[in-house]
Coordinates of N, CA and C in Angstrom, one line a residue:
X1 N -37.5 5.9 57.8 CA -36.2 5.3 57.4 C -35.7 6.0 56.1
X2 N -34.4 6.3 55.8 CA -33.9 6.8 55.0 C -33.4 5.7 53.7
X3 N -33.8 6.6 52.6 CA -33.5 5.8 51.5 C -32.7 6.3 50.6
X4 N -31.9 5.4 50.0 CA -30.6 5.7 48.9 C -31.1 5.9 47.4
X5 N -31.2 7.3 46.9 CA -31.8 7.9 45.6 C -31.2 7.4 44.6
X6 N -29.5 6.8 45.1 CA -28.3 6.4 43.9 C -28.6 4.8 43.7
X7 N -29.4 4.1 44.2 CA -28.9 2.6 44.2 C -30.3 2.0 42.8
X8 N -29.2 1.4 42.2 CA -29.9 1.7 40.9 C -30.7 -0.1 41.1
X9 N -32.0 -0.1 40.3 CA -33.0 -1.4 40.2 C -31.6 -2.4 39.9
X10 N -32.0 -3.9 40.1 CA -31.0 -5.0 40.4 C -31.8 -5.3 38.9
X11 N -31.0 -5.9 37.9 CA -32.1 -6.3 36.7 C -32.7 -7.4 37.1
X12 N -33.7 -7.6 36.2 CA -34.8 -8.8 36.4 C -34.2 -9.8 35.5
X13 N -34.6 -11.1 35.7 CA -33.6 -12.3 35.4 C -34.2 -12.8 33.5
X14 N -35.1 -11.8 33.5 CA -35.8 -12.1 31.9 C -35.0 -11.1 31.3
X15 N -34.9 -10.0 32.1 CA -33.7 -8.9 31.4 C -32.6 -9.7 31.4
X16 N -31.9 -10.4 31.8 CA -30.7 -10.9 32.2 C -30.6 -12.0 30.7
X17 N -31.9 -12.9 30.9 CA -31.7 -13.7 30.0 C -32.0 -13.3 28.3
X18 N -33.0 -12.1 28.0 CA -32.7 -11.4 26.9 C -31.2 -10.6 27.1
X19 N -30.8 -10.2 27.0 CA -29.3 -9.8 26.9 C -28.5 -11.0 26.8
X20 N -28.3 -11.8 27.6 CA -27.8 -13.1 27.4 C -27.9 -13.8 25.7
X21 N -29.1 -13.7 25.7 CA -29.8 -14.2 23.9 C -29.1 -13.5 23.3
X22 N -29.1 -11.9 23.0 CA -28.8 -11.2 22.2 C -27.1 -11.4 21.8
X23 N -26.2 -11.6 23.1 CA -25.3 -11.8 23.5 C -24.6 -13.1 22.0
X24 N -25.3 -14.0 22.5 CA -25.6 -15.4 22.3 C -25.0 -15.1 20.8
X25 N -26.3 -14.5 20.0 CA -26.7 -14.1 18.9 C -25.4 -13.5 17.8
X26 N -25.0 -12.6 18.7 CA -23.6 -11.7 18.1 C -22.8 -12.6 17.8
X27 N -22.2 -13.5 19.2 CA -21.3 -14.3 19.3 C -21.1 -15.0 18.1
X28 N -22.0 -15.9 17.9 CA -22.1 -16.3 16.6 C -21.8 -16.2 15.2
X29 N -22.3 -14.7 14.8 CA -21.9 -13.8 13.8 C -20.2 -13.9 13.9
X30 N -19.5 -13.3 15.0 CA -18.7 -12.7 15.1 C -17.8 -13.8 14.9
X31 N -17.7 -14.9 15.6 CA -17.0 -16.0 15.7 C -16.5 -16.9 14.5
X32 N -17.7 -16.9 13.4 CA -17.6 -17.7 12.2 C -17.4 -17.0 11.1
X33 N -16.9 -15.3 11.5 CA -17.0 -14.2 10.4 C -15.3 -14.7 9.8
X34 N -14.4 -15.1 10.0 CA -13.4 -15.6 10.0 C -13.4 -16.5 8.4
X35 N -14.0 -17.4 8.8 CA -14.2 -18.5 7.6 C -15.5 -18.8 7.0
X36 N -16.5 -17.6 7.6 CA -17.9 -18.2 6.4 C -18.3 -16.7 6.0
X37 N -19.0 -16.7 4.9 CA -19.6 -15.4 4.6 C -20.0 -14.6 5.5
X38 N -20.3 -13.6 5.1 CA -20.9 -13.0 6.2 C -22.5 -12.9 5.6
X39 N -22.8 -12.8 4.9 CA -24.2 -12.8 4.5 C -24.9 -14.1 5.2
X40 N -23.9 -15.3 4.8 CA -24.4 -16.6 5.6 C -24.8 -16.7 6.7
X41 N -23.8 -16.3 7.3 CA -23.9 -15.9 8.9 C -25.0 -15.2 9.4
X42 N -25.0 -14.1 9.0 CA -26.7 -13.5 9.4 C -27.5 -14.1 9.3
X43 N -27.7 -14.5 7.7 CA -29.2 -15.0 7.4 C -29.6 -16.3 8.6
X44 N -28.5 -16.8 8.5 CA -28.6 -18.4 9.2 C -29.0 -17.9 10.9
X45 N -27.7 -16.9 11.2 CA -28.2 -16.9 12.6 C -29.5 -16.2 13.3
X46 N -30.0 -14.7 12.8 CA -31.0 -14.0 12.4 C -32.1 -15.2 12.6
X47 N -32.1 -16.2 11.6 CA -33.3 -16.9 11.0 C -33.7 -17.5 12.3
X48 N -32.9 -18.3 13.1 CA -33.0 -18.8 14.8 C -33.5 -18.0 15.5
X49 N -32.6 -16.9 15.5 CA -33.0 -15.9 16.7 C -34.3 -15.3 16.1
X50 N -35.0 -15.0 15.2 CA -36.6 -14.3 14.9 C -37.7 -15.6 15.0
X51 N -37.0 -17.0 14.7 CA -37.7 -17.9 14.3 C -38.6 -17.4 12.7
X52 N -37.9 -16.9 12.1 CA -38.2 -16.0 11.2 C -38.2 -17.6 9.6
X53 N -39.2 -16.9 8.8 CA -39.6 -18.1 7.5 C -38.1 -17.8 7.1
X54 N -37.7 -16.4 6.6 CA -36.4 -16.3 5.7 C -35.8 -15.1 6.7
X55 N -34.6 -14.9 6.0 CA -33.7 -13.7 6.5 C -32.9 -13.6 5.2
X56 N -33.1 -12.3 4.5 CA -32.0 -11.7 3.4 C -31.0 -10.4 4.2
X57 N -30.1 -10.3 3.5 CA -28.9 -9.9 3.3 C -28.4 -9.1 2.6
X58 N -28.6 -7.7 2.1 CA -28.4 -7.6 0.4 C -26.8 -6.4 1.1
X59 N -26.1 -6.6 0.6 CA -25.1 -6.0 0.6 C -24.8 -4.5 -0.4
X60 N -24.6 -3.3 0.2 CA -24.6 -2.4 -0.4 C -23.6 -1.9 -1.2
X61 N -24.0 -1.8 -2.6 CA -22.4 -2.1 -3.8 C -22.0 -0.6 -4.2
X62 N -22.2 0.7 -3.2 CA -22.4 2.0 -3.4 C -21.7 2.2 -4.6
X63 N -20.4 2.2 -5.2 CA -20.0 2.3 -5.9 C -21.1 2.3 -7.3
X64 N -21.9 1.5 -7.2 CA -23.1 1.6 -9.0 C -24.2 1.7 -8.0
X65 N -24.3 2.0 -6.6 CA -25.5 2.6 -6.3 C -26.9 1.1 -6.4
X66 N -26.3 0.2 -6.1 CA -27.3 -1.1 -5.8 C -27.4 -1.7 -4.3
X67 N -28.0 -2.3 -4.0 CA -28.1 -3.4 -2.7 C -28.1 -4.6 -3.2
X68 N -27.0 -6.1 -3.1 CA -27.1 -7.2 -4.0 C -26.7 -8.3 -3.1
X69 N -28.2 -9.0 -2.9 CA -28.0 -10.1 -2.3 C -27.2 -11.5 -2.4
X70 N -26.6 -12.2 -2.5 CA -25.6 -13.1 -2.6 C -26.4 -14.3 -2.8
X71 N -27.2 -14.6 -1.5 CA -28.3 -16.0 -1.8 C -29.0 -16.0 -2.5
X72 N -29.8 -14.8 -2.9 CA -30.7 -14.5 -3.8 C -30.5 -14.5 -5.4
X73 N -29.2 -13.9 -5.5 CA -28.8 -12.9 -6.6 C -29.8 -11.8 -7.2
X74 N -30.4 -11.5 -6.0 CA -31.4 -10.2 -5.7 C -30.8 -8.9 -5.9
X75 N -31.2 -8.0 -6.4 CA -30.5 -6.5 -6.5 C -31.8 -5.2 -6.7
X76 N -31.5 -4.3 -6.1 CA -32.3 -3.0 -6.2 C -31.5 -2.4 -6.4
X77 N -31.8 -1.2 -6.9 CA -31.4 0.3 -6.7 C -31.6 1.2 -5.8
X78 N -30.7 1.7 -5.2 CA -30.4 2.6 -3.9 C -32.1 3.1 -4.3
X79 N -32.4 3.5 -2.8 CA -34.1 4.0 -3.0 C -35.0 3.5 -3.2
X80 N -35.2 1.7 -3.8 CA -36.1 1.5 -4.6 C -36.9 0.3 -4.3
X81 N -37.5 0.2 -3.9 CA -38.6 -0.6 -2.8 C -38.1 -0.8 -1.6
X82 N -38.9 -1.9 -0.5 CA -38.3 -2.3 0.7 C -36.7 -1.4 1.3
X83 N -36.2 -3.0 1.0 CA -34.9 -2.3 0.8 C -34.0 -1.4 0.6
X84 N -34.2 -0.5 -0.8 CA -33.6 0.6 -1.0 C -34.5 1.8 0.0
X85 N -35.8 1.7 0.7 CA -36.2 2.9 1.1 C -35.5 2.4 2.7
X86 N -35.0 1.6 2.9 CA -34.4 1.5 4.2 C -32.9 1.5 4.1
X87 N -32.5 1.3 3.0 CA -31.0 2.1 3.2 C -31.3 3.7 2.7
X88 N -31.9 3.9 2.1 CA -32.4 6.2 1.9 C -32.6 6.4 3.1
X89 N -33.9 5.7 4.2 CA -34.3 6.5 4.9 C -33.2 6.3 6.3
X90 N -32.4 5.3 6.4 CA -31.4 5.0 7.4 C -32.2 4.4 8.6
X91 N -33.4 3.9 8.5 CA -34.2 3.4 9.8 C -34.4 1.9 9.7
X92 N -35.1 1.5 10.6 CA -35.9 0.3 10.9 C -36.9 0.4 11.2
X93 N -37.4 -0.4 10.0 CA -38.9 -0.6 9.3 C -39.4 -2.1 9.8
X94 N -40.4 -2.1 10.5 CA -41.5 -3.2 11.6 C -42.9 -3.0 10.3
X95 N -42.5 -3.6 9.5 CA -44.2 -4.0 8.7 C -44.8 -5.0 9.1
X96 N -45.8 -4.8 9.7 CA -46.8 -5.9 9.8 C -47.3 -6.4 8.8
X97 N -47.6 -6.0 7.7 CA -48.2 -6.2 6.3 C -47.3 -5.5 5.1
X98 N -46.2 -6.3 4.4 CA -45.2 -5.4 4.0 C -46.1 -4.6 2.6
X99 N -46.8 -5.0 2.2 CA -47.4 -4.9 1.0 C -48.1 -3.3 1.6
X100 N -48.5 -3.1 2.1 CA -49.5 -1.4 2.6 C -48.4 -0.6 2.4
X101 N -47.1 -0.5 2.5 CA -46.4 0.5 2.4 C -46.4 0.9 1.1
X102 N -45.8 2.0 1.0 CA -45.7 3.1 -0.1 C -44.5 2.4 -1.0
X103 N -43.7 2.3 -0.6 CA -42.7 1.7 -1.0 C -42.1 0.1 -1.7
X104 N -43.6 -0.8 -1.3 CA -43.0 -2.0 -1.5 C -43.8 -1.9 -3.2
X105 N -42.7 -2.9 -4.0 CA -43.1 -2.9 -5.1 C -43.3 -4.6 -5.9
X106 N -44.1 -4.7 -5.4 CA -44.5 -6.4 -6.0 C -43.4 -6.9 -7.2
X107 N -43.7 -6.4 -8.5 CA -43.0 -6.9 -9.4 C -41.4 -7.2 -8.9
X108 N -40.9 -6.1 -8.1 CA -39.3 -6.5 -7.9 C -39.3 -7.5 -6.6
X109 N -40.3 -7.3 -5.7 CA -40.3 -7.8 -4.7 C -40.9 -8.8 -4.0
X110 N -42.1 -9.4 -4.9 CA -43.1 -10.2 -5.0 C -42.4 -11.7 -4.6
X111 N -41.2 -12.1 -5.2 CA -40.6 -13.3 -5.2 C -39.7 -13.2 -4.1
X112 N -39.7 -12.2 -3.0 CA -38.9 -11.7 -1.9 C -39.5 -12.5 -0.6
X113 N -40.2 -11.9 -0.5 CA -41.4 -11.8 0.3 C -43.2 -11.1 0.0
X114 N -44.2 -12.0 0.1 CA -45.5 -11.4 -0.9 C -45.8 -10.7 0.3
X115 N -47.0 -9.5 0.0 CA -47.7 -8.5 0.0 C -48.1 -8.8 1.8
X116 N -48.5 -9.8 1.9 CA -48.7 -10.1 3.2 C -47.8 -10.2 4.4
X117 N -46.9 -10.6 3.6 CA -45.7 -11.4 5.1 C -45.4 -9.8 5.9
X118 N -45.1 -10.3 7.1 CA -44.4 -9.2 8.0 C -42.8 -9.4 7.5
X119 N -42.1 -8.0 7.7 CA -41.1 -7.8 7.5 C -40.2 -7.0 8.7
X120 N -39.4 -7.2 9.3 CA -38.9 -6.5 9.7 C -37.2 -6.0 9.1
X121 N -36.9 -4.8 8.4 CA -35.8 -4.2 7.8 C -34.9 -3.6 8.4
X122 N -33.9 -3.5 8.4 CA -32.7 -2.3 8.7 C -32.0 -2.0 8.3
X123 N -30.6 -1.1 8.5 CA -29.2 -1.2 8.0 C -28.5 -1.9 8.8
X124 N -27.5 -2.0 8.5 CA -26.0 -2.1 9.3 C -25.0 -1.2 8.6
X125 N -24.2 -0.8 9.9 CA -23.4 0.6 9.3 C -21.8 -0.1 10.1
X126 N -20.9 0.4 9.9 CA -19.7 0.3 9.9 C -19.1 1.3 10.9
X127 N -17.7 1.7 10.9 CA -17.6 2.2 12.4 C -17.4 3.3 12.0
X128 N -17.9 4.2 10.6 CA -17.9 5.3 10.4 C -19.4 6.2 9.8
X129 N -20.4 4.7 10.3 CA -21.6 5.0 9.9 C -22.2 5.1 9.1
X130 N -21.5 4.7 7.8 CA -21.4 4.4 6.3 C -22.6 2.9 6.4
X131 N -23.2 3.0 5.8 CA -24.4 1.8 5.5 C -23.7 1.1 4.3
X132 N -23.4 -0.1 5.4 CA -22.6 -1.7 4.4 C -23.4 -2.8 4.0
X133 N -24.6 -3.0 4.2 CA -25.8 -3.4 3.8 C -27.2 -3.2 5.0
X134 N -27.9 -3.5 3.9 CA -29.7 -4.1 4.6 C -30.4 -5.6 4.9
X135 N -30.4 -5.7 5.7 CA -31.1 -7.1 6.2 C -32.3 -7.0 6.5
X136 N -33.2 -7.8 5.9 CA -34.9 -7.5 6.3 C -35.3 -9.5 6.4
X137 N -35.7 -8.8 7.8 CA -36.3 -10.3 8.0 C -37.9 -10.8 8.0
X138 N -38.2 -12.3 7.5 CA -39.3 -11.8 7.3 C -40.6 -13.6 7.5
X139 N -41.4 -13.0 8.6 CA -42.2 -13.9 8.7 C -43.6 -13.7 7.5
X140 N -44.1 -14.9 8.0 CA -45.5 -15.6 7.4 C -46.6 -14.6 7.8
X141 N -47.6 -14.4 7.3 CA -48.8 -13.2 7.9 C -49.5 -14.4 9.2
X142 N -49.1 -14.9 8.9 CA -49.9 -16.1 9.7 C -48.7 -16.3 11.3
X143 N -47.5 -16.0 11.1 CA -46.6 -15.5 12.6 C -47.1 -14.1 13.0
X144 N -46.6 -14.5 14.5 CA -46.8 -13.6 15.5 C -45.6 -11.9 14.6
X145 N -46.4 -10.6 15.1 CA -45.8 -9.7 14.7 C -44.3 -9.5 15.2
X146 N -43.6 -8.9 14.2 CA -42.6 -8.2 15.4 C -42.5 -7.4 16.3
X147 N -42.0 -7.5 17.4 CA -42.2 -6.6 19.2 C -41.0 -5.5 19.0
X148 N -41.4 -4.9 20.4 CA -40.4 -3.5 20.3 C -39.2 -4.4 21.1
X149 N -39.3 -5.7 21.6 CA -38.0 -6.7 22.0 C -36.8 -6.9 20.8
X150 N -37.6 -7.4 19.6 CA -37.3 -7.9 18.3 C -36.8 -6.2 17.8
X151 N -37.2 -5.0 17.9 CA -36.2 -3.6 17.4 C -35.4 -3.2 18.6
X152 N -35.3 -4.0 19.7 CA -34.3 -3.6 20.8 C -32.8 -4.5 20.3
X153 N -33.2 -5.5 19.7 CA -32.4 -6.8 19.4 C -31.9 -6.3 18.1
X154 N -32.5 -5.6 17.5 CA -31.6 -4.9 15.9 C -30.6 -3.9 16.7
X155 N -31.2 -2.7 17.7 CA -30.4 -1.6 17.7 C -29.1 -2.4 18.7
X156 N -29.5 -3.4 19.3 CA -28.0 -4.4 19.7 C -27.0 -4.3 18.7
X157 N -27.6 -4.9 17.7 CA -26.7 -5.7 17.0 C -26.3 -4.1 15.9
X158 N -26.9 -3.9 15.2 CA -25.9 -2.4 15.0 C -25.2 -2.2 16.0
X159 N -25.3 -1.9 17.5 CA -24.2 -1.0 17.9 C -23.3 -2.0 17.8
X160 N -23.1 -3.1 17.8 CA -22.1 -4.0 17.7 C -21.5 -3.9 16.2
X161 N -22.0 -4.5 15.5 CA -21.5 -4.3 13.8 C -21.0 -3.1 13.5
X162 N -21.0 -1.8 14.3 CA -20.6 -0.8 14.1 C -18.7 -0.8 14.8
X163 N -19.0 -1.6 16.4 CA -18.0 -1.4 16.8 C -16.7 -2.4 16.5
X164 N -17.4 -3.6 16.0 CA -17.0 -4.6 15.4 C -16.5 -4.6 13.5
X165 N -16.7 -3.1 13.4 CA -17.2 -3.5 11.7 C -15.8 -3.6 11.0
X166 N -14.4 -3.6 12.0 CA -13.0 -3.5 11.0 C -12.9 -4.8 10.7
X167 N -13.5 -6.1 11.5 CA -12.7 -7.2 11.6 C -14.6 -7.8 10.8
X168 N -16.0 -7.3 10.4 CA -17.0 -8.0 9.9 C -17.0 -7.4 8.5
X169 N -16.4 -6.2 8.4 CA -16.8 -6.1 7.2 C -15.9 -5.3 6.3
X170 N -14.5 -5.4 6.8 CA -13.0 -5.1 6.0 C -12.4 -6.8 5.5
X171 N -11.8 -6.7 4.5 CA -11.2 -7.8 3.5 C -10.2 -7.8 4.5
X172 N -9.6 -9.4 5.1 CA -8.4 -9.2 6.6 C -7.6 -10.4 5.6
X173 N -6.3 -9.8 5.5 CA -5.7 -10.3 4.8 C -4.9 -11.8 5.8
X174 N -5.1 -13.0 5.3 CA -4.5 -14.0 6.3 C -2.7 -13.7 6.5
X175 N -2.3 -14.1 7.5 CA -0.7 -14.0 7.6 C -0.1 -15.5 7.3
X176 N -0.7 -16.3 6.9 CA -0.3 -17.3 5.9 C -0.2 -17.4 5.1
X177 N -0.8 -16.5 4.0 CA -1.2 -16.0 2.7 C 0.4 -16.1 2.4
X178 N 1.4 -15.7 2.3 CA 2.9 -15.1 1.7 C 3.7 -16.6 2.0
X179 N 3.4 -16.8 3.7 CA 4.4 -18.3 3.7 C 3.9 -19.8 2.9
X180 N 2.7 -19.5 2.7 CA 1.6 -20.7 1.7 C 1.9 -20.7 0.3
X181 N 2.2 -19.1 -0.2 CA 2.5 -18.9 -1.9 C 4.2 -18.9 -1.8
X182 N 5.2 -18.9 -0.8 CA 5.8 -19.1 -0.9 C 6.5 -20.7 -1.0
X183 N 5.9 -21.2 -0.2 CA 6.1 -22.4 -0.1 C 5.6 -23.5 -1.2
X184 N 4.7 -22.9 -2.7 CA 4.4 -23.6 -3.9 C 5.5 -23.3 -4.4
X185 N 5.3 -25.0 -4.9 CA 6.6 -25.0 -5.9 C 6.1 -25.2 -7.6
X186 N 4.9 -25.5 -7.7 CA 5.0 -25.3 -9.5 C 3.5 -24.4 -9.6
X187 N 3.1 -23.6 -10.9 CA 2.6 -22.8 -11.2 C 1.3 -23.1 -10.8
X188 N 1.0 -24.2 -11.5 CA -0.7 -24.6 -11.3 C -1.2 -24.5 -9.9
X189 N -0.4 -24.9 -8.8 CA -0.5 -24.6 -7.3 C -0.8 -23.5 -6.8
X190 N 0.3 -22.7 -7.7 CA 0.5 -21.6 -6.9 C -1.2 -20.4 -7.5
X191 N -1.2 -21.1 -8.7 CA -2.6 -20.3 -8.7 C -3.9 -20.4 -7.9
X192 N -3.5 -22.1 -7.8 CA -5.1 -22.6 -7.3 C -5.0 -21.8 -5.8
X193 N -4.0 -21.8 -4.9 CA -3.7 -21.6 -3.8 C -4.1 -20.3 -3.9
X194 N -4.0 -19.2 -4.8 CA -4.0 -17.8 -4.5 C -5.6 -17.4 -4.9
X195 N -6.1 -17.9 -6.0 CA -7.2 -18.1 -6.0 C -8.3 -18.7 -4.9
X196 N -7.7 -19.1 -4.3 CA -8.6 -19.7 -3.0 C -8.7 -18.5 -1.7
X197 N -7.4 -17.9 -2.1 CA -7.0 -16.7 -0.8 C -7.7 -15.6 -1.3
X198 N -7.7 -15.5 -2.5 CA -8.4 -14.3 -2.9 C -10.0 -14.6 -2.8
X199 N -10.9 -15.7 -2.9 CA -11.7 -15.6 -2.6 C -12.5 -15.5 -1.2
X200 N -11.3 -15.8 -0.3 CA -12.0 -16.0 1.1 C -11.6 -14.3 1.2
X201 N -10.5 -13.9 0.9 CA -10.5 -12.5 1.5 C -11.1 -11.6 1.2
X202 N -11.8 -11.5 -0.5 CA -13.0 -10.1 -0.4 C -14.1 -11.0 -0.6
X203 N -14.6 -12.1 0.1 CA -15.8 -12.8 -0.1 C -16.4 -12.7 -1.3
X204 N -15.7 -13.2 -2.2 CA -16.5 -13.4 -3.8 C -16.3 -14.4 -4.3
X205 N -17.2 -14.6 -5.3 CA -17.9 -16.5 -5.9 C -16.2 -16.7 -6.5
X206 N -15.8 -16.1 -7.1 CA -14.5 -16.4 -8.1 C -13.4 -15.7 -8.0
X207 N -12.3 -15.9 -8.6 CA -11.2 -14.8 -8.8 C -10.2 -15.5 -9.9
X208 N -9.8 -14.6 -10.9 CA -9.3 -14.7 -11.8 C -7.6 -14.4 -11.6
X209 N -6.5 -14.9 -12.1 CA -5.5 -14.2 -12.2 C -4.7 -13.7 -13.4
X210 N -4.9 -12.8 -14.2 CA -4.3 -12.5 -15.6 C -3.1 -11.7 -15.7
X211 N -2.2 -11.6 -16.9 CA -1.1 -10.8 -17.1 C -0.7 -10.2 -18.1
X212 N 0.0 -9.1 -18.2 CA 0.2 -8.5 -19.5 C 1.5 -8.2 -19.5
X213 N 1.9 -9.2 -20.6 CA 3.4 -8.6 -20.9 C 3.5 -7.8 -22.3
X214 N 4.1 -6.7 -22.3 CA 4.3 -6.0 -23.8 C 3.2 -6.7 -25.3
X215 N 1.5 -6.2 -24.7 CA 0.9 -5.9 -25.0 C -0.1 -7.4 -25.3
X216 N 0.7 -8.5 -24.9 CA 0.2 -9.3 -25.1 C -1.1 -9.8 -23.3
X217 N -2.3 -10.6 -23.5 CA -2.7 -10.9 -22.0 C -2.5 -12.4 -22.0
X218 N -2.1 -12.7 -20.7 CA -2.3 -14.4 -20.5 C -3.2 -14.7 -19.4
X219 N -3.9 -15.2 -19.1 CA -4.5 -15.7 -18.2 C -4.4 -17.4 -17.5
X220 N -4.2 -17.3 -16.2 CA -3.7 -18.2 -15.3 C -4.8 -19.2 -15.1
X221 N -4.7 -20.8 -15.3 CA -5.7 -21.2 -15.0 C -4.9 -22.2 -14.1
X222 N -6.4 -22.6 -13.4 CA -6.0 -23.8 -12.7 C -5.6 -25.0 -13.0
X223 N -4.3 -26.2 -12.8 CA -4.0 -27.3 -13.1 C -2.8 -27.0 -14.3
X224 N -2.9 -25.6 -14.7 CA -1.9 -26.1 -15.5 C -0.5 -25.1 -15.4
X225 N 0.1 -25.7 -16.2 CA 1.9 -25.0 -15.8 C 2.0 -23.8 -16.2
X226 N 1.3 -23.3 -17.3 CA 1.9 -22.3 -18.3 C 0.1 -21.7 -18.2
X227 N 0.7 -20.6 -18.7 CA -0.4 -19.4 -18.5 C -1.0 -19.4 -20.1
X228 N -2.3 -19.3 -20.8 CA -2.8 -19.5 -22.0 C -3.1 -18.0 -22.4
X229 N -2.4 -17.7 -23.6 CA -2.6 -16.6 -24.3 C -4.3 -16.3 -24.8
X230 N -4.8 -15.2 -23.9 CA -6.2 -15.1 -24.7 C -6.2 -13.1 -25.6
X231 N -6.8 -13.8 -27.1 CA -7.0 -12.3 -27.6 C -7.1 -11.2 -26.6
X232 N -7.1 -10.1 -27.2 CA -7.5 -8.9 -26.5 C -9.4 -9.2 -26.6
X233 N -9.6 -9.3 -27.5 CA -10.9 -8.9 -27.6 C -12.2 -9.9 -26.8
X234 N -11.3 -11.2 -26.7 CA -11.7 -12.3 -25.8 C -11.7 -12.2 -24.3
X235 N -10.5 -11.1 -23.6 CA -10.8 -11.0 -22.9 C -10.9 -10.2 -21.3
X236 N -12.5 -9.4 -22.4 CA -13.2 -9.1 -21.3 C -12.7 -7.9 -20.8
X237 N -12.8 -7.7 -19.4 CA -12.4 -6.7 -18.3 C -10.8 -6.6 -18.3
X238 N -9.9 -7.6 -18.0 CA -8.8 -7.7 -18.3 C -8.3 -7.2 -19.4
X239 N -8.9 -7.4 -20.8 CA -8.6 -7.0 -21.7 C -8.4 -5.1 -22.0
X240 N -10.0 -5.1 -21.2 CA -10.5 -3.5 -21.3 C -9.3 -2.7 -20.7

C-alpha cells in the first residue's frame, strides 16, 4: 500500500490542551494590560500558571543601567546577580538550586528568594529585541523542578511579548484624555484628572504637574484653585 510522506501527525489532545493553557495564559496578560500594571499582571498570572511560591518582575531602567522591581522596590545593576546575569547573558536560566550558581548573590538576593528555592529566569524583549525587563519565577526546594514544558511555555510567551510588545510595553496614550481635560471646568479637577492620566499612561506610583513663569516655579496641587509658589531650592528636579 502506498503511503503519503506529506501528511503531517494529527496533534495529540495533551498537545492541544498545553497550547490551549499557554493560550489561556497570554490572554490574560494581554487583556488587562489596558487598565492594570503590567508587572501585576505577570506576577499574578505567571504565579497560576507555574503554581509557583512567588513571581518577580523587575523592569529594565537602561537608561542608569538597573533592573527595578515595582512590588518589591527591588533593584540590581545590569550584570549583577540572578537577574542582572539573565538580562547580560539574554537566556533562560532553569535553577534547580538557585544558590549553586556563580552568579547568585545572597546579600542582594537572599530576601528574593534563599539559596535553595528553584528559580526559573528570563527576559522579555520588545519587537526590536531590546530587553524591557526580567521575570524570574520561583518555587520552594521542597516543589517539583521546572520541565522543558515550563521553558517551552517562556519561549511562548516571549514570541508573543515580542509581537505584542507596541500595545504591552509602549505608554498608549487614551483618546479620552483631551475630551476629559477639556471638559474640566475649574483647576483643581483639571489637575486631579491629568494626574490620574498621567499615571495610568507611563505606569508610575505618581505624577507631579509644575510651571515656570519668568523665573518664578509653581507647582499644581490637588484640590486646589491656584497653583503654590515653591522656592527654587525647594524644588527639587523641577527646580534643577
Amino acid at each position: 500500500p502506498s503511503t503519503n510522506l506529506n501528511v503531517r501527525p494529527q496533534p495529540t489532545l495533551s498537545s492541544l490542551s498545553f497550547h490551549l493553557k499557554m493560550e489561556e495564559a497570554f490572554d490574560k496578560i494581554a487583556a488587562g494590560s489596558a487598565t492594570t500594571a503590567l508587572h501585576r499582571l505577570i506576577e499574578t498570572t505567571l504565579q497560576m500558571y507555574f503554581l509557583a511560591e512567588k513571581v518577580l518582575y523587575f523592569h529594565d531602567v537602561s537608561s542608569i543601567k538597573i533592573l527595578y522591581c515595582p512590588s518589591t522596590t527591588a533593584y540590581c545593576p545590569h550584570g549583577s546577580g540572578i537577574i542582572g546575569y539573565t538580562q547580560y547573558s539574554r537566556k533562560t536560566m532553569n535553577l534547580p538550586e538557585v544558590g549553586k550558581h556563580a552568579s547568585y548573590q545572597f546579600s542582594t538576593e537572599g530576601n528574593l528568594y534563599g539559596p535553595d528555592s528553584r528559580v526559573l529566569s528570563f527576559p522579555l524583549y520588545d519587537g526590536n529585541c531590546n530587553i524591557v525587563g526580567v521575570v524570574a519565577v520561583v518555587r520552594k526546594h521542597s516543589s517539583p523542578p521546572f520541565t522543558s514544558d515550563d521553558e517551552k511555555f517562556v519561549e511562548y510567551l516571549q514570541s508573543k511579548c515580542k509581537l505584542y510588545s507596541r500595545w504591552l510595553f509602549q505608554p498608549l496614550i487614551d483618546d479620552n484624555l483631551v475630551p476629559t481635560l477639556i471638559n474640566t471646568c475649574r483647576l483643581k479637577h483639571f489637575i486631579e484628572k491629568v494626574q490620574e492620566k498621567l499615571v495610568k499612561i507611563f505606569n508610575c506610583r505618581s505624577a507631579e504637574i509644575w510651571s515656570i513663569d519668568k523665573g518664578q516655579i509653581y507647582k499644581y496641587m490637588v484640590n486646589e484653585n491656584q497653583p503654590k509658589s515653591i522656592p527654587i531650592d525647594d524644588a527639587g528636579i523641577a527646580g534643577f
